[in-house]
Amino acid sequence: MSPARVVSLVPSLTEAVALSAPGSLAGATDWCTRPAGLDVVRVGGTKNPKVDRIVALAPDLVIANEEENRESDLAALRAAGLDVLVTEVRTLPQAFRELDRVLTACGARARPRWLDEAEAAWATLPTHAERRTAVVPVWRRPWMVLGRDTFAGDLLSRLGVDHLYASHPERYPRVPLDALRAAGPDVVVLPDEPYRFTADDGPEAFLGLPCALVDGRHLTWYGPSLTGAPAVLGRALRAARR
């Protein structure tokens, strides 16, 4: 049986499918940068996919995410007769379940080793007797931070870091910089995506507060990066002590 023809609109799922169901990907977004050298048709961005180009590829399945992609685009794909699988990932256990579902739908012949290794890596974390508080900006101009029910927030919690806007009614609230400083976090976590915070762009706004520059792929992607994420994120967080 030939593999399913799949178009992925989610970078982390693109990486997972490419590694676990080789030959199944027919298209992916311009933002799908992993694995390196992926040679598939590009179908635009996650927020503005080229629906006509996707339809022309005649995929058996389009994989998407309820947060990453717009419902209007997904509705247009369904109206064109395409099967669209929409994931929801707001916690680590949910990520593992959705990855199983996606890979099965894409024709993976067996559960990939990296998925077992990722579950094991997160299951064997040490107990964090000392917990720290954080604010986690994901954008500036305006400043936006992690709020309630986010995948990244769940990962940080498992690493002993509780972000201060976890009970905010919005998932990605806009908060003035003065309020972020006044919240008095133990650490400011600055990922390099979706906004690319760097040593020269971000920490200067939080003078006097420890800042952890973290790999956004390890903090926000649900896929093979989850295997190394506890170690990578843990090192960055430990380096940001007062």
Coordinates of C-alpha atoms in Angstrom, one line a residue:
M1 CA 0.0 0.0 0.0
S2 CA 1.4 3.4 -1.0
P3 CA 1.8 6.0 1.9
A4 CA -0.8 8.6 2.5
R5 CA -0.3 12.0 0.8
V6 CA -0.2 14.5 3.6
V7 CA 0.1 18.3 3.7
S8 CA 1.2 19.7 7.1
L9 CA 0.3 23.2 8.3
V10 CA 2.1 22.8 11.6
P11 CA 6.0 23.0 11.7
S12 CA 6.3 20.6 14.7
L13 CA 4.0 18.1 13.1
T14 CA 5.9 18.4 9.8
E15 CA 9.1 17.3 11.5
A16 CA 7.3 14.4 13.3
V17 CA 5.7 13.1 10.1
A18 CA 8.8 13.5 8.0
L19 CA 10.8 11.4 10.4
S20 CA 8.2 8.8 11.3
A21 CA 6.2 8.3 8.0
P22 CA 8.9 8.9 5.3
G23 CA 7.5 9.6 1.9
S24 CA 4.1 10.7 3.1
L25 CA 4.6 14.5 3.1
A26 CA 3.5 16.2 -0.2
G27 CA 3.4 19.8 1.1
A28 CA 4.3 21.9 4.1
T29 CA 4.3 25.6 5.1
D30 CA 7.1 28.0 4.5
W31 CA 7.8 27.9 8.3
C32 CA 8.4 24.2 8.3
T33 CA 12.2 24.2 8.7
R34 CA 12.7 20.7 10.1
P35 CA 14.0 18.3 9.2
A36 CA 16.8 20.2 7.4
G37 CA 16.6 19.9 3.6
L38 CA 12.9 18.9 3.6
D39 CA 12.0 18.8 -0.1
V40 CA 8.2 19.2 -0.5
V41 CA 5.9 21.7 -2.1
R42 CA 5.6 24.9 0.0
V43 CA 2.0 26.1 0.6
G44 CA 2.4 29.5 2.3
G45 CA 2.3 30.4 5.9
T46 CA 0.6 28.8 8.9
K47 CA -1.8 31.8 9.1
N48 CA -2.2 32.4 5.4
P49 CA -1.8 29.0 3.5
K50 CA -2.4 29.0 -0.2
V51 CA -5.6 26.9 -0.3
D52 CA -5.6 26.5 -4.1
R53 CA -2.0 25.1 -4.0
I54 CA -3.0 22.6 -1.3
V55 CA -6.1 21.5 -3.2
A56 CA -4.0 21.0 -6.3
L57 CA -1.7 18.6 -4.4
A58 CA -4.8 16.4 -3.9
P59 CA -3.6 15.2 -0.4
D60 CA -5.4 12.4 1.4
L61 CA -5.0 14.4 4.6
V62 CA -4.2 17.9 5.8
I63 CA -2.9 18.1 9.4
A64 CA -3.5 21.3 11.3
N65 CA -3.7 22.8 14.8
E66 CA -6.5 24.7 16.4
E67 CA -4.2 27.4 17.7
E68 CA -1.6 27.5 14.8
N69 CA -4.1 27.7 11.9
R70 CA -7.2 29.8 11.2
E71 CA -10.6 28.1 11.1
S72 CA -11.5 30.0 8.0
D73 CA -8.7 28.4 6.0
L74 CA -9.5 24.9 7.4
A75 CA -13.2 25.4 6.4
A76 CA -12.1 26.3 2.9
L77 CA -10.1 23.1 2.7
R78 CA -13.0 21.0 3.9
A79 CA -15.3 22.8 1.4
A80 CA -12.9 21.7 -1.3
G81 CA -13.4 18.1 -0.3
L82 CA -10.2 17.6 1.7
D83 CA -9.9 15.6 4.9
V84 CA -8.5 17.9 7.7
L85 CA -7.2 16.5 11.0
V86 CA -7.1 19.3 13.6
T87 CA -5.0 18.8 16.7
E88 CA -5.3 20.5 20.1
V89 CA -2.2 20.6 22.2
R90 CA -2.2 22.4 25.6
T91 CA -0.5 19.9 27.8
L92 CA 2.3 17.4 27.5
P93 CA 0.1 14.3 27.8
Q94 CA -2.2 15.8 25.2
A95 CA 0.8 16.3 22.9
F96 CA 1.7 12.6 23.2
R97 CA -1.8 11.5 22.5
E98 CA -2.2 13.8 19.5
L99 CA 1.2 12.7 18.1
D100 CA 0.1 9.1 18.2
R101 CA -3.2 10.1 16.4
V102 CA -1.4 12.1 13.7
L103 CA 1.3 9.6 13.0
T104 CA -1.2 6.7 12.7
A105 CA -3.4 8.8 10.4
C106 CA -0.3 9.5 8.2
G107 CA 0.5 5.9 7.8
A108 CA 3.4 5.4 10.2
R109 CA 4.1 1.7 10.3
A110 CA 5.1 1.6 14.0
R111 CA 5.3 3.9 16.9
P112 CA 8.6 5.8 16.5
R113 CA 11.4 5.3 18.9
W114 CA 11.8 9.1 19.5
L115 CA 8.2 9.2 20.8
D116 CA 9.0 6.5 23.4
E117 CA 12.2 8.3 24.3
A118 CA 10.4 11.6 24.7
E119 CA 7.8 10.1 27.1
A120 CA 10.6 8.5 29.1
A121 CA 12.6 11.8 29.3
W122 CA 9.7 13.7 30.7
A123 CA 8.6 10.8 33.0
T124 CA 11.9 10.7 34.8
L125 CA 12.3 14.3 35.7
P126 CA 13.6 15.0 39.3
T127 CA 11.2 16.5 41.9
H128 CA 11.6 20.3 42.1
A129 CA 11.5 21.1 45.8
E130 CA 12.4 24.8 45.0
R131 CA 10.0 26.3 42.5
R132 CA 10.5 29.6 40.7
T133 CA 8.1 32.1 39.2
A134 CA 8.4 33.5 35.7
V135 CA 7.0 35.8 33.1
V136 CA 7.3 34.4 29.6
P137 CA 7.1 37.0 26.8
V138 CA 6.3 35.6 23.4
W139 CA 6.1 39.0 21.6
R140 CA 7.0 42.6 22.0
R141 CA 5.6 45.8 20.5
P142 CA 3.2 45.1 22.1
W143 CA 4.4 42.8 24.9
M144 CA 2.5 39.6 25.1
V145 CA 3.1 36.7 27.5
L146 CA 2.0 33.1 28.2
G147 CA -1.4 33.0 29.8
R148 CA -3.7 30.2 30.7
D149 CA -3.7 26.7 29.2
T150 CA -0.6 26.8 27.1
F151 CA 1.7 23.9 26.1
A152 CA 4.8 25.9 26.9
G153 CA 3.4 26.8 30.3
D154 CA 2.8 23.1 31.1
L155 CA 6.4 22.2 30.1
L156 CA 7.8 24.9 32.3
S157 CA 5.7 23.8 35.2
R158 CA 7.1 20.3 34.9
L159 CA 10.6 21.9 35.1
G160 CA 9.8 23.7 38.3
V161 CA 8.9 27.1 36.9
D162 CA 5.4 28.6 37.4
H163 CA 4.6 31.5 35.2
L164 CA 2.7 34.3 36.8
Y165 CA -0.1 34.7 34.2
A166 CA -1.2 31.0 34.2
S167 CA -4.7 32.0 35.6
H168 CA -5.2 35.0 33.2
P169 CA -8.5 34.7 31.3
E170 CA -6.6 35.0 28.0
R171 CA -4.1 32.5 26.7
Y172 CA -1.7 35.2 25.3
P173 CA -2.5 38.4 27.1
R174 CA -1.0 41.8 26.3
V175 CA 0.6 43.1 29.4
P176 CA 2.4 46.5 29.7
L177 CA 6.1 46.2 30.3
D178 CA 5.9 48.1 33.6
A179 CA 3.4 45.5 34.9
L180 CA 5.7 42.6 33.9
R181 CA 8.5 44.1 35.8
A182 CA 6.3 44.9 38.8
A183 CA 5.1 41.3 39.0
G184 CA 8.6 40.5 40.4
P185 CA 9.3 37.1 38.7
D186 CA 12.2 35.0 39.8
V187 CA 13.1 34.7 36.1
V188 CA 12.1 36.1 32.7
V189 CA 11.9 33.3 30.1
L190 CA 12.7 34.6 26.6
P191 CA 12.2 32.1 23.8
D192 CA 13.5 32.7 20.3
E193 CA 10.1 32.1 18.7
P194 CA 7.5 33.3 17.8
Y195 CA 9.4 36.5 18.5
R196 CA 13.1 36.1 18.2
F197 CA 14.4 37.3 21.6
T198 CA 18.2 37.4 21.7
A199 CA 20.9 38.5 24.1
D200 CA 20.6 42.0 22.6
D201 CA 16.9 42.1 22.2
G202 CA 14.8 41.4 25.3
P203 CA 16.9 41.2 28.4
E204 CA 17.6 45.0 28.4
A205 CA 13.9 45.5 29.1
F206 CA 14.2 43.6 32.4
L207 CA 17.3 45.0 34.0
G208 CA 17.9 43.5 37.5
L209 CA 15.9 40.4 36.7
P210 CA 17.5 37.1 35.6
C211 CA 16.7 36.2 32.0
A212 CA 16.7 32.8 30.5
L213 CA 17.1 32.7 26.7
V214 CA 15.6 29.5 25.6
D215 CA 15.2 27.5 22.3
G216 CA 11.7 28.1 21.2
R217 CA 11.6 24.8 19.4
H218 CA 12.2 22.9 22.6
L219 CA 9.7 25.0 24.5
T220 CA 6.8 25.2 22.0
W221 CA 7.2 22.4 19.5
Y222 CA 5.5 19.0 20.1
G223 CA 7.5 16.4 18.1
P224 CA 11.0 14.9 18.1
S225 CA 12.4 18.0 20.0
L226 CA 10.5 16.8 23.1
T227 CA 13.2 14.1 23.5
G228 CA 15.9 16.6 24.3
A229 CA 13.7 19.4 25.7
P230 CA 14.0 18.6 29.4
A231 CA 17.8 18.8 29.3
V232 CA 18.0 21.8 26.9
L233 CA 15.5 23.9 28.8
G234 CA 16.8 22.8 32.2
R235 CA 20.3 24.0 31.4
A236 CA 19.0 27.4 30.2
L237 CA 16.8 27.8 33.3
R238 CA 19.6 26.9 35.7
A239 CA 21.9 29.4 34.0
A240 CA 19.5 32.3 34.8
R241 CA 19.9 32.3 38.6
R242 CA 20.1 35.6 40.5

